[in-house]
Coordinates of C-alpha atoms in Angstrom, one line a residue:
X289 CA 5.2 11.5 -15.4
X290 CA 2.8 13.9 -17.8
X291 CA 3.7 12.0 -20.5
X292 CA 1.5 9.0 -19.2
X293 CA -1.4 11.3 -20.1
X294 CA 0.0 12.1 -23.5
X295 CA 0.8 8.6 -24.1
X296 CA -2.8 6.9 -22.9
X297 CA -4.0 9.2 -25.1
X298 CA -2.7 8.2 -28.7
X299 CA -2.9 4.5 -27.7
X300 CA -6.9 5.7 -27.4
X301 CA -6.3 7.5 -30.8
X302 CA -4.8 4.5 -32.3
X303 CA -7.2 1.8 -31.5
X304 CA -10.0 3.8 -33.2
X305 CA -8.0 4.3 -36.3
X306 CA -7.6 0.6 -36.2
X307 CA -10.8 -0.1 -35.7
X308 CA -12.3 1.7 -38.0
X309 CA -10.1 0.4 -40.5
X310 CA -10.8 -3.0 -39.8
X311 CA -14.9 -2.2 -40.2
X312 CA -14.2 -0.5 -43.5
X313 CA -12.0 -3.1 -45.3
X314 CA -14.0 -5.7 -46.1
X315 CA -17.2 -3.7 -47.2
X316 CA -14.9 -1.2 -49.3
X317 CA -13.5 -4.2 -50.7
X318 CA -17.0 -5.8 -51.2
X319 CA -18.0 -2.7 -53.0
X320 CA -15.3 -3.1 -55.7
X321 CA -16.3 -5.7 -56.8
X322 CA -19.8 -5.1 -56.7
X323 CA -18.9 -2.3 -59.3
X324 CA -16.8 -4.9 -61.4
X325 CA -13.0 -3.0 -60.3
X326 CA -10.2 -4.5 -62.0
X327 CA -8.0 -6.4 -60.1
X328 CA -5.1 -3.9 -60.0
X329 CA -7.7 -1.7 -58.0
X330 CA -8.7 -5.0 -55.6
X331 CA -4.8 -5.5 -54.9
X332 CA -4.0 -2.2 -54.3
X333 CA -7.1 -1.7 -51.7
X334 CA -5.9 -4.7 -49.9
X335 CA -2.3 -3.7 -50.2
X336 CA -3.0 -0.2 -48.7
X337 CA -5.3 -1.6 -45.7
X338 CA -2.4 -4.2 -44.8
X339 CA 0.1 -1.4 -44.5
X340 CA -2.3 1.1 -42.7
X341 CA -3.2 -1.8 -40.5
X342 CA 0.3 -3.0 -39.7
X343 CA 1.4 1.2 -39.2
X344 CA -1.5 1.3 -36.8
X345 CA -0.5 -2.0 -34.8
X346 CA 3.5 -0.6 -34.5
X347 CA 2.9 2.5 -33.3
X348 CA 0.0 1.3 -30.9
X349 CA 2.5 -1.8 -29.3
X350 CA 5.6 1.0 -29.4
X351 CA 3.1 3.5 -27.5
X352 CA 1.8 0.9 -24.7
X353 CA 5.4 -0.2 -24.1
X354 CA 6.9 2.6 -23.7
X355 CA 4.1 4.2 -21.4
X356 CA 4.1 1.1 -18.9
X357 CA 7.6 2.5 -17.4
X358 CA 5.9 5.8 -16.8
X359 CA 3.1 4.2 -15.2
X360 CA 5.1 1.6 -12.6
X361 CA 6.7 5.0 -11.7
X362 CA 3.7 6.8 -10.7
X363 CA 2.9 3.6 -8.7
X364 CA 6.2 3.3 -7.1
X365 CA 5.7 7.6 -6.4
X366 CA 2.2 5.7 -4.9
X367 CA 3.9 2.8 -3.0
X368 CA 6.8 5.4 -1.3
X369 CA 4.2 7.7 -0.1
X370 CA 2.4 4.6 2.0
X371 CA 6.3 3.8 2.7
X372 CA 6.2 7.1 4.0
X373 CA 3.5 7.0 5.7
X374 CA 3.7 3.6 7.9
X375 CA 6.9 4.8 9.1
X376 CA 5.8 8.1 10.1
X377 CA 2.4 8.4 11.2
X378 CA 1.6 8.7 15.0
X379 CA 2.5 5.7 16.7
X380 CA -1.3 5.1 18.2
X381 CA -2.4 4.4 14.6
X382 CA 0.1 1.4 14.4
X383 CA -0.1 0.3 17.4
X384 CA -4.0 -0.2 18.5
X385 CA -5.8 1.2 15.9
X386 CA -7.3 -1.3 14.1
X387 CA -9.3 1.2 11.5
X388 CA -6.0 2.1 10.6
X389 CA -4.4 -1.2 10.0
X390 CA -7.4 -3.1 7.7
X391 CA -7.2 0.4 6.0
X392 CA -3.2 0.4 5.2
X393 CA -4.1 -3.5 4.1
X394 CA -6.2 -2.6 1.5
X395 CA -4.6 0.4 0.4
X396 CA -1.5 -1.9 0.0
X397 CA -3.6 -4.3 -2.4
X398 CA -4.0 -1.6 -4.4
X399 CA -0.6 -0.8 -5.5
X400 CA 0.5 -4.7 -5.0
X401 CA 0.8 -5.1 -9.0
X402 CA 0.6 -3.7 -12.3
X403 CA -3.3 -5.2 -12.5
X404 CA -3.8 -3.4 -9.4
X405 CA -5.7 -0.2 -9.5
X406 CA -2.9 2.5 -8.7
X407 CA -1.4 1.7 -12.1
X408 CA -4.6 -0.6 -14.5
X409 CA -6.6 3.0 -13.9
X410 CA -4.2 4.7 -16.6
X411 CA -5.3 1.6 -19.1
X412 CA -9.1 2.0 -18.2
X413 CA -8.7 5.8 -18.4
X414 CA -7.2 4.5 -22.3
X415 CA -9.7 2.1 -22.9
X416 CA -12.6 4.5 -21.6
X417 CA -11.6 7.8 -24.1
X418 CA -11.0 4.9 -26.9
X419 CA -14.9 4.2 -26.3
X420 CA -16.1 7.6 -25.8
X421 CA -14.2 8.4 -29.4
X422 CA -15.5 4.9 -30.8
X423 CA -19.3 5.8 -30.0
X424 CA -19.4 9.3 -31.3
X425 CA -17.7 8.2 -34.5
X426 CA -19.9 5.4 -35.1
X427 CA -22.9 7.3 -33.9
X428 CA -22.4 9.8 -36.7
X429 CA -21.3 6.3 -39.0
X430 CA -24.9 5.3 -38.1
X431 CA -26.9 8.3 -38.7
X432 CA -28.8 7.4 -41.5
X433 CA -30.1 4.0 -39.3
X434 CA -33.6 4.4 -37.5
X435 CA -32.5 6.8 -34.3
X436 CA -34.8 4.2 -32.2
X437 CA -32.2 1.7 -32.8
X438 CA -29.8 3.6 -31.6
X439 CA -32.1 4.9 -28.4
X440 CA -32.5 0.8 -27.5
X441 CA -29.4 0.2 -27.4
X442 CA -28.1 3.0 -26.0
X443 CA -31.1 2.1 -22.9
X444 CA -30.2 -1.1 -22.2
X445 CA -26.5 -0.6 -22.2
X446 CA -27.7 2.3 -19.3
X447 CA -29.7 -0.3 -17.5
X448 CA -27.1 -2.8 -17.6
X449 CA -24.8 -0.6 -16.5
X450 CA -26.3 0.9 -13.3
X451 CA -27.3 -2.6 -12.2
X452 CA -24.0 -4.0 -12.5
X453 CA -22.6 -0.6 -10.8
X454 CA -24.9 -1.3 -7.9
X455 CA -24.1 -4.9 -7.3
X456 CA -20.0 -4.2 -7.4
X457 CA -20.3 -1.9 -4.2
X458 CA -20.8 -4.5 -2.1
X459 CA -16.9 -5.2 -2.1
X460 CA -16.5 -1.7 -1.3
X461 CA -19.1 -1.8 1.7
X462 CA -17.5 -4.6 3.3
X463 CA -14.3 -3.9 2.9
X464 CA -13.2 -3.7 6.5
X465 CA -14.3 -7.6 6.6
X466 CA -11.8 -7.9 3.4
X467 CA -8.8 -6.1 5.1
X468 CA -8.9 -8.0 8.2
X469 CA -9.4 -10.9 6.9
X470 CA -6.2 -10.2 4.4
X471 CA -4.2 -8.5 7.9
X472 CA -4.9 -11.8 9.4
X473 CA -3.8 -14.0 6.5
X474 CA -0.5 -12.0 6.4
X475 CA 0.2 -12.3 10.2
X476 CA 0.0 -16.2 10.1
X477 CA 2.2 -16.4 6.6
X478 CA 4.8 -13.9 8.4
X479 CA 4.4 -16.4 11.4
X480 CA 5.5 -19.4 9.5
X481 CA 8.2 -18.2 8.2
X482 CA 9.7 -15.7 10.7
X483 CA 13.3 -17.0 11.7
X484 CA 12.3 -15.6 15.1
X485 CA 9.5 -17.8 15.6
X486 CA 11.2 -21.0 14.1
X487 CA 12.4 -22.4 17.3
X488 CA 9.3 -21.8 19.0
X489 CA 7.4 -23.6 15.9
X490 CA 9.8 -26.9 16.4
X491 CA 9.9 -26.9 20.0
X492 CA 6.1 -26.4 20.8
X493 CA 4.9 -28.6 17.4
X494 CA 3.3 -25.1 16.7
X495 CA 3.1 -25.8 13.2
X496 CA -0.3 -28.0 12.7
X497 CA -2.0 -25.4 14.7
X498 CA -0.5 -22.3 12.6
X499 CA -1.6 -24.4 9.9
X500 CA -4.9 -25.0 11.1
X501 CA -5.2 -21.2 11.5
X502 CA -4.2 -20.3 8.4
X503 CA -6.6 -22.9 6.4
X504 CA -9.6 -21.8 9.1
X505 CA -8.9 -17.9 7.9
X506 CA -8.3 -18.9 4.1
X507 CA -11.5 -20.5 4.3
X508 CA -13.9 -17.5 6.2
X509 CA -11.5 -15.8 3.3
X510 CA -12.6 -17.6 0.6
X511 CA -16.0 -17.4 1.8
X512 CA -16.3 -13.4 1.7
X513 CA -15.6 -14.1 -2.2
X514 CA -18.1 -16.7 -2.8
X515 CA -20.6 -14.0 -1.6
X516 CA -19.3 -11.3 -3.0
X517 CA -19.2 -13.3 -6.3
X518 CA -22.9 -14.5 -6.2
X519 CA -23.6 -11.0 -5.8
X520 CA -21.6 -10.3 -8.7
X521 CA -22.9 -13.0 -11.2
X522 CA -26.2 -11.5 -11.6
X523 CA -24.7 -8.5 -13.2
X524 CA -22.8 -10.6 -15.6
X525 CA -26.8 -12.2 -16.5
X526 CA -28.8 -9.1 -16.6
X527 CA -26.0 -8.0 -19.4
X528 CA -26.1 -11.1 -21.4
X529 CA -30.0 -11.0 -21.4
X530 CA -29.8 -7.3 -22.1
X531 CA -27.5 -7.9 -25.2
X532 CA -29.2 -10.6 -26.3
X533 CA -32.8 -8.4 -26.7
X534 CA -30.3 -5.2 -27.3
X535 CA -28.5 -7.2 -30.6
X536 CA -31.4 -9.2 -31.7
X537 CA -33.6 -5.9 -32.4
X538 CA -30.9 -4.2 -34.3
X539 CA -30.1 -7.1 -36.3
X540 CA -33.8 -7.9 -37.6
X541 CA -34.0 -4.3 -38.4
X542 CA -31.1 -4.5 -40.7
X543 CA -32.1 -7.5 -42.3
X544 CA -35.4 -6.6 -43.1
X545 CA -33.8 -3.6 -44.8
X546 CA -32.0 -5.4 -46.9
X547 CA -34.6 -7.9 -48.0
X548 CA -36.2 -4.9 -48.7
X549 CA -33.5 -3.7 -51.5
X550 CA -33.3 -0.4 -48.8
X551 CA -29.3 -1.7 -48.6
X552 CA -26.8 -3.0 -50.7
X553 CA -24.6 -6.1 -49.4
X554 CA -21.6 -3.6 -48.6
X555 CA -23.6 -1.3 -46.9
X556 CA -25.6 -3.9 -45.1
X557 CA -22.5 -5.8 -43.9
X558 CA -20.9 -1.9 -42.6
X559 CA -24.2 -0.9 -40.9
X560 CA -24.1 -5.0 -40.0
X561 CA -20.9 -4.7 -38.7
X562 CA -21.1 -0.9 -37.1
X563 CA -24.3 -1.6 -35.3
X564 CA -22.8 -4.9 -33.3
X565 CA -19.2 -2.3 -32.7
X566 CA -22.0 0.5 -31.7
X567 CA -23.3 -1.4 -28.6
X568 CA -19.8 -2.7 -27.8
X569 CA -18.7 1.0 -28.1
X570 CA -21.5 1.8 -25.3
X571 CA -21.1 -1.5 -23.3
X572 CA -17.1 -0.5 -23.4
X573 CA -18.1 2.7 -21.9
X574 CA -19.8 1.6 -19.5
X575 CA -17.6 -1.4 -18.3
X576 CA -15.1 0.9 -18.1
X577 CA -16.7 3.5 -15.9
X578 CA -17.8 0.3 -13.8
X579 CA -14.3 -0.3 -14.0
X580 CA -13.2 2.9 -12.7
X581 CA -15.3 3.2 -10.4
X582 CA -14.2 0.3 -8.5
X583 CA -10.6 1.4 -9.0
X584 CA -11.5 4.5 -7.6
X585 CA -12.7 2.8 -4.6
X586 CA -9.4 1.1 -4.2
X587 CA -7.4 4.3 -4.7
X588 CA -9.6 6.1 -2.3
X589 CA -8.2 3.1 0.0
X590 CA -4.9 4.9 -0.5
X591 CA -6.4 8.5 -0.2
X592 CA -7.7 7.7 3.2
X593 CA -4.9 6.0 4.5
X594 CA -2.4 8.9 3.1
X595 CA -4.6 11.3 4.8
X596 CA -5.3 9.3 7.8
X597 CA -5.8 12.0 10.9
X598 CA -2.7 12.1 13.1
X599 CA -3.3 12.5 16.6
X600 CA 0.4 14.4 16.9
X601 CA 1.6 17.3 15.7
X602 CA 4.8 17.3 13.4
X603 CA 5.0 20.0 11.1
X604 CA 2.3 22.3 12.3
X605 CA 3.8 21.9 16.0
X606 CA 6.4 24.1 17.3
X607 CA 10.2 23.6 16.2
X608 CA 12.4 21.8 19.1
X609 CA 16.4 21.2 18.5
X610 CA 18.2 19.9 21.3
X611 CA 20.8 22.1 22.9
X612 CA 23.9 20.1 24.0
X613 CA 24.9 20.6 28.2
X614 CA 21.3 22.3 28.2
X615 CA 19.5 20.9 31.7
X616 CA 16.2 19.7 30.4
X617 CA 13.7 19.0 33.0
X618 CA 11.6 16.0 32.4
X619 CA 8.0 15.7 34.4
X620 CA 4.9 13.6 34.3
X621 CA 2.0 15.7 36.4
X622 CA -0.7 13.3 37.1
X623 CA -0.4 11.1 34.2
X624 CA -3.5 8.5 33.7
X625 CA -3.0 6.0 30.4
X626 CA -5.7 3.5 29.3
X627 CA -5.7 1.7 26.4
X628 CA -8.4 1.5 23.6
X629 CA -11.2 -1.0 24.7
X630 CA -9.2 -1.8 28.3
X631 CA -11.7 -1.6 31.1
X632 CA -9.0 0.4 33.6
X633 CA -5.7 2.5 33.6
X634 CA -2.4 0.6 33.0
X635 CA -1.0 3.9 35.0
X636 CA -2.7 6.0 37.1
X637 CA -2.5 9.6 38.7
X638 CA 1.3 9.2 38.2
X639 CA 3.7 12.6 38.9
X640 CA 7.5 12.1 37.9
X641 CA 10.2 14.7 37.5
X642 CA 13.7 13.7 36.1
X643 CA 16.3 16.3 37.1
X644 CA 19.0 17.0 35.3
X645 CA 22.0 14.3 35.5
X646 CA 19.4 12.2 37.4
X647 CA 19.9 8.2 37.0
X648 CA 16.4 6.6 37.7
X649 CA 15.6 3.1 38.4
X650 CA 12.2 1.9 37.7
X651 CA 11.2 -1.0 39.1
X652 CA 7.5 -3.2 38.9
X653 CA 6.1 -6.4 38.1
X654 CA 5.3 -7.6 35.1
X655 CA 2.6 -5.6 33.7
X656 CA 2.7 -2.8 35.9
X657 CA 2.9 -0.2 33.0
X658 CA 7.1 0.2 32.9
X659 CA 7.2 0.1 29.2
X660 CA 3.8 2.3 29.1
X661 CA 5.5 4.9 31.3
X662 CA 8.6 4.6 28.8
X663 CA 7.0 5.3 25.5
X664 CA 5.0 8.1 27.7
X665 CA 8.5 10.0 28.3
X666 CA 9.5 9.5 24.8
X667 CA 6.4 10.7 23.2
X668 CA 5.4 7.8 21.5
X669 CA 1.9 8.0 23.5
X670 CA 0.0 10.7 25.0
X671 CA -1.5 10.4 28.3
X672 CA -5.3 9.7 28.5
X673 CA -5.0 12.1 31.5
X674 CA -2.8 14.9 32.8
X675 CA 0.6 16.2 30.7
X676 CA 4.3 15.4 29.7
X677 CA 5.9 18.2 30.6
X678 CA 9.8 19.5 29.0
X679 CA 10.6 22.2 30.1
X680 CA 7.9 23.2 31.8
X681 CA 6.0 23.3 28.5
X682 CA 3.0 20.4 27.2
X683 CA 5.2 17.9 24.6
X684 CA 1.9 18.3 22.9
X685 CA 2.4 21.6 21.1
X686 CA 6.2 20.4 19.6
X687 CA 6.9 18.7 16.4
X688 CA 6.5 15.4 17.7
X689 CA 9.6 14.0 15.5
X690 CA 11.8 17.1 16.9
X691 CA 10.6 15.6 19.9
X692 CA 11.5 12.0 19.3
X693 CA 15.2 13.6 19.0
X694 CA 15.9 14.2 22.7
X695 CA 15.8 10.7 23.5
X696 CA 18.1 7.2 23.1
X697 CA 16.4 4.2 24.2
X698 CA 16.5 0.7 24.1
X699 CA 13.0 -1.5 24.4
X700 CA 12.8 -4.5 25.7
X701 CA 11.4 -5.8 21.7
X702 CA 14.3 -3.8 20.0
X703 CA 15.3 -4.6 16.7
X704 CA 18.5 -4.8 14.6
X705 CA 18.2 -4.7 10.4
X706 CA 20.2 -6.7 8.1
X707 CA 22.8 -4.7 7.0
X708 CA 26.8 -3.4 8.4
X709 CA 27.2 -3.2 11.9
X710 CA 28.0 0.2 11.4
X711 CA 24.7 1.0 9.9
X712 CA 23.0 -0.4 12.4
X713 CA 25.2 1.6 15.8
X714 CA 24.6 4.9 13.6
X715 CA 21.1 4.2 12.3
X716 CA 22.2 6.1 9.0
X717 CA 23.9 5.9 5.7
X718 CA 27.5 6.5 7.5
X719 CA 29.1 6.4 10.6
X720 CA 32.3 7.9 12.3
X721 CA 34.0 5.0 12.9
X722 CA 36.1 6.2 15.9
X723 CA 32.8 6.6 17.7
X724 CA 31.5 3.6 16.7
X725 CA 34.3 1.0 17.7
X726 CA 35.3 3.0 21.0
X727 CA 31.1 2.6 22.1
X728 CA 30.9 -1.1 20.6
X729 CA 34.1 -1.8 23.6
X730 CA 32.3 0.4 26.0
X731 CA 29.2 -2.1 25.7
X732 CA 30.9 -5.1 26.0
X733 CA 31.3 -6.1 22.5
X734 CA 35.1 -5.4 21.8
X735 CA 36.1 -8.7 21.4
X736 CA 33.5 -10.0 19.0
X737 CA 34.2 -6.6 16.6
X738 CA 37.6 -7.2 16.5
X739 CA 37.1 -10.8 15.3
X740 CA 35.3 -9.7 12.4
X741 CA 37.5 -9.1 9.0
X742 CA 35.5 -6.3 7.9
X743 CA 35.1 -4.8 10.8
X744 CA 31.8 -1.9 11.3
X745 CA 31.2 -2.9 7.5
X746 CA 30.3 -6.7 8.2
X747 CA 26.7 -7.3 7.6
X748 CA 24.6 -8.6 10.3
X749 CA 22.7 -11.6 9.8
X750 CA 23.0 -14.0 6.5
X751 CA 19.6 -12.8 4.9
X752 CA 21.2 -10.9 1.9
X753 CA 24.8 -11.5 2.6
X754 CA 26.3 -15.0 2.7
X755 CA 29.1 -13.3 4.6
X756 CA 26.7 -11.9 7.6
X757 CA 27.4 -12.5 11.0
X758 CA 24.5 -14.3 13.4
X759 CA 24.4 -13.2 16.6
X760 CA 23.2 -14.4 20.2
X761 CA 20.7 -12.4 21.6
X762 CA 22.9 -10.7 24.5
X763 CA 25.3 -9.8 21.5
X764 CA 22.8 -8.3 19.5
X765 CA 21.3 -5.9 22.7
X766 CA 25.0 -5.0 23.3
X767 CA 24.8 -3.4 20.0
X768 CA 21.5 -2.0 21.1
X769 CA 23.2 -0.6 24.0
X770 CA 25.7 1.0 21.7
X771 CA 23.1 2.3 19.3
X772 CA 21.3 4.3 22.0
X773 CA 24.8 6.1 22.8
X774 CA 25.5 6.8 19.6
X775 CA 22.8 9.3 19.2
X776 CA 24.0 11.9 21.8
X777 CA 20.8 13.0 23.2
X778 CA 19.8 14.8 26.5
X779 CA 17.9 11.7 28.0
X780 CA 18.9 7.7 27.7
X781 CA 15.8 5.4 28.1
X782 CA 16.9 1.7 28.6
X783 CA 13.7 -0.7 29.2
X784 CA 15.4 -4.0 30.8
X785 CA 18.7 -3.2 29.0
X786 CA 20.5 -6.0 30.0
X787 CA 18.0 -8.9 30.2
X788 CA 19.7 -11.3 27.2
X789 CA 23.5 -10.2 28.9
X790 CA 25.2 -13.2 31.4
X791 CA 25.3 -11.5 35.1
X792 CA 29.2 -10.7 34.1
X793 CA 28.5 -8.8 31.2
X794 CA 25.3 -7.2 33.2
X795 CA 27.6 -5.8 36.4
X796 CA 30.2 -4.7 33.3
X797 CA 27.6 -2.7 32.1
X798 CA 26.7 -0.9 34.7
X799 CA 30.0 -0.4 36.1
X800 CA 30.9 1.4 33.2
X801 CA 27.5 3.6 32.9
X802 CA 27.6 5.9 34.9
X803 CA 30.4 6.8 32.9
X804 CA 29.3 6.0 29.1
X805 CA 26.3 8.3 30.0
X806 CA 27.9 10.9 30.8
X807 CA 25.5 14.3 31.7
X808 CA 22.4 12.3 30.2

């Protein structure tokens, strides 16, 4: 989208045109009749300005329209790179690093909405050349004024400036406050109206106290403002007592000139006129770098979180396609894991080898580290201590989504999306449909598919489709189970796979796996 450039760039253009011919009408007009013109002259000056101002004022509103489609598309470009990013980044960074989070949070608010600053930075980038144009043309408009005048102002638009630049940072420096306050905010509005959570919120009376939460948090919330604000406010008075002094001064100059026959009325009311436009000029240019500069700040927001460090390696690490029949060897060789901030190991000093065609049972209490050994194998975390070995070779040193391909599993928390059924056993655009009905009967969910009139292209759940099916949970983690087949990978991971299934449906399943597994 180059042409945003092209196009912020005559609406800059424009605006001084029409500016300047707003400043010049009235005095060229004034000086007419000062020198007795005839009215034919008065009517034509008039006419002329009218049309020149109503050209300007077209072409400006036809420019800014048609630029604001180019600039939602660099903001969508914005918004599909943090897509990008949240669903690729190393798994770590969503799941306990906190940084990481308050930092996708406000790099989200900044590409929220068109007044956000990944798209209103292309209208103060406008708005800051329309100044910097302004000021030079009404600096050499103004050259025949005292220079001292010009210095003032020129000083005390500086000084308001930097103060006011000084006192917006301190959004900036406590932004991680900010961001977890807004994560927070987020998490309880999610909460509230989560369908998963709805029976919980009836059954327990869990909604005065997710209430209560959410008012406690809008209120530390709206508290961070009111501090940030009274920080602000004083800017806003040192630049009306600056502007004050700043006006005044130029003002009692220009008068005096006059009562001093040094101007006539036309001239008086233009320099008038141009002097109060010459500090806005400045002001403008400094708001507007203010302006950017705390845009900048937000977009840096997305810069960092776009360029967050990944703890895996994916394209830099070393290619990995799995081989079909190939008899991958699986092993954990001392494996430690603690979590961030956790005062011991959730595993420790564990070794593990998975043969090829090996079936392995894992068995614990709760919170013995199953599910941590689980997304161990699978890649999804590395080992605080000792290697994950395939192969004989450190998972470290592969592309860590080539890795992610040698495995189907199922997690105890797995999720199904709102879309065809199909969709959701291929995990893709299509499916092959033989594949896809013959694993749904394999899982136990024959009968329910075969009720449904559309078959693999009925949408699950009712949240876009009035048509969807709903589903019990043991339904919905036999599709699971036929999801993890579909992908035909070397190794099956299934954590609690049949915990929502009735004990028939459980000893089905396992019946039948040995079999549905195949060489896996």
């Amino acid at each position: 989208e180059k042409k945003v450039l092209i196009l912020c760039t005559l609406t800059a253009l424009l605006a001084v045109a029409s500016n300047l011919t707003s400043l010049t009408i009235t005095p060229v007009i004034l000086g007419a009749v000062e020198n007795h013109s005839s009215l034919g002259t008065l009517l034509g000056l008039i006419g002329i300005f009218v049309l020149m101002t109503m050209l300007l004022n077209a072409a400006s509103e036809y420019i800014i329209v048609n630029s604001l489609y180019g600039k939602v598309t660099v903001r969508k470009a914005l918004i599909t790179k943090m897509n990008t990013k949240m669903a690729t980044t190393s798994y770590p960074n969503v799941e306990f690093d906190e940084k990481f989070r308050n930092l996708q949070a406000r790099a989200r608010k900044a590409v929220l909405s068109n007044a956000d600053a990944a798209e209103a930075v292309w209208d103060t980038l406008s708005a800051l050349l329309k100044n910097v144009l302004g000021f030079l043309l009404y600096l050499t408009l103004l050259t025949s004024v005292n220079p001292l005048l010009l210095l003032v102002v020129t000083a005390a638009s500086l000084l308001g400036y930097f103060t006011n630049k000084r006192l917006s940072e301190y959004g900036y420096r406590h932004r991680d406050e900010e961001g977890r306050l807004c994560n927070t905010l987020a998490y309880y509005f999610s909460c509230a109206e989560s369908p998963g959570m709805a029976k919980d919120i009836r059954l327990f009376g869990m909604r005065p106290w997710l209430g209560d939460l959410y008012r406690k948090t809008c209120l530390a919330y709206r508290a961070f403002h009111r501090r940030a604000n009274n920080v602000y406010i004083w800017g806003s008075i040192a630049d009306l007592v600056l502007a004050f002094l700043r006006n005044g001064l130029v003002y009692a100059y220009l008068i005096r000139m006059m009562l001093t026959d040094s101007l006539s009325v036309s001239l008086f009311l233009l320099y008038f006129t141009a002097a109060g436009n010459f500090s806005q000029w400045v002001s403008g240019i400094l708001n507007n770098l203010l302006t950017l500069h705390r845009q900048g700040l937000d977009l840096s927001s997305i810069r960092e979180c776009l360029e967050y460090p990944e703890p895996f390696l994916f394209e830099a690490g070393q290619s990995l396609d799995p081989v079909p029949d190939h008899p991958y060897e699986l092993r954990l060789e001392d494996v430690s894991f603690r979590y961030p901030d956790a005062r011991k190991d959730v595993l420790s000093h564990v070794s593990l080898t998975l043969h090829p065609g090996e079936n392995l049972g894992v068995v614990g209490l709760n919170g013995a580290g199953k599910t941590t050994l689980v997304k161990l194998l699978c890649g999804l975390l590395d080992p605080t201590q000792g290697s994950v070995l395939l192969d004989g070779k450190d998972i470290r040193c592969y592309n860590r989504s080539d890795y992610y391909r040698m495995f189907s599993v199922v997690f105890q928390d797995y999720n199904l999306l709102a879309v065809p059924l199909g969709n959701n056993v291929s995990c893709s655009a299509s499916w092959d449909e033989e594949r896809a009905r013959g694993l749904l009967e394999e899982t136990g969910f024959g009968k329910r598919y075969r009720e449904m009139p559309r078959g693999l292209e009925t949408p699950i759940y009712k949240d876009f489709d009035a048509d969807g099916v709903e589903l019990s949970g043991g339904e919905a983690q036999k599709i699971a189970l036929a999801r993890a087949l579909y992908r035909d990978t070397p190794f099956i991971i299934l954590d609690e796979p049949t915990a929502a299934l009735d004990p028939i449906a459980e000893a089905e399943i396992y019946e039948k796996f040995d079999r549905i597994a195949g060489d896996r």
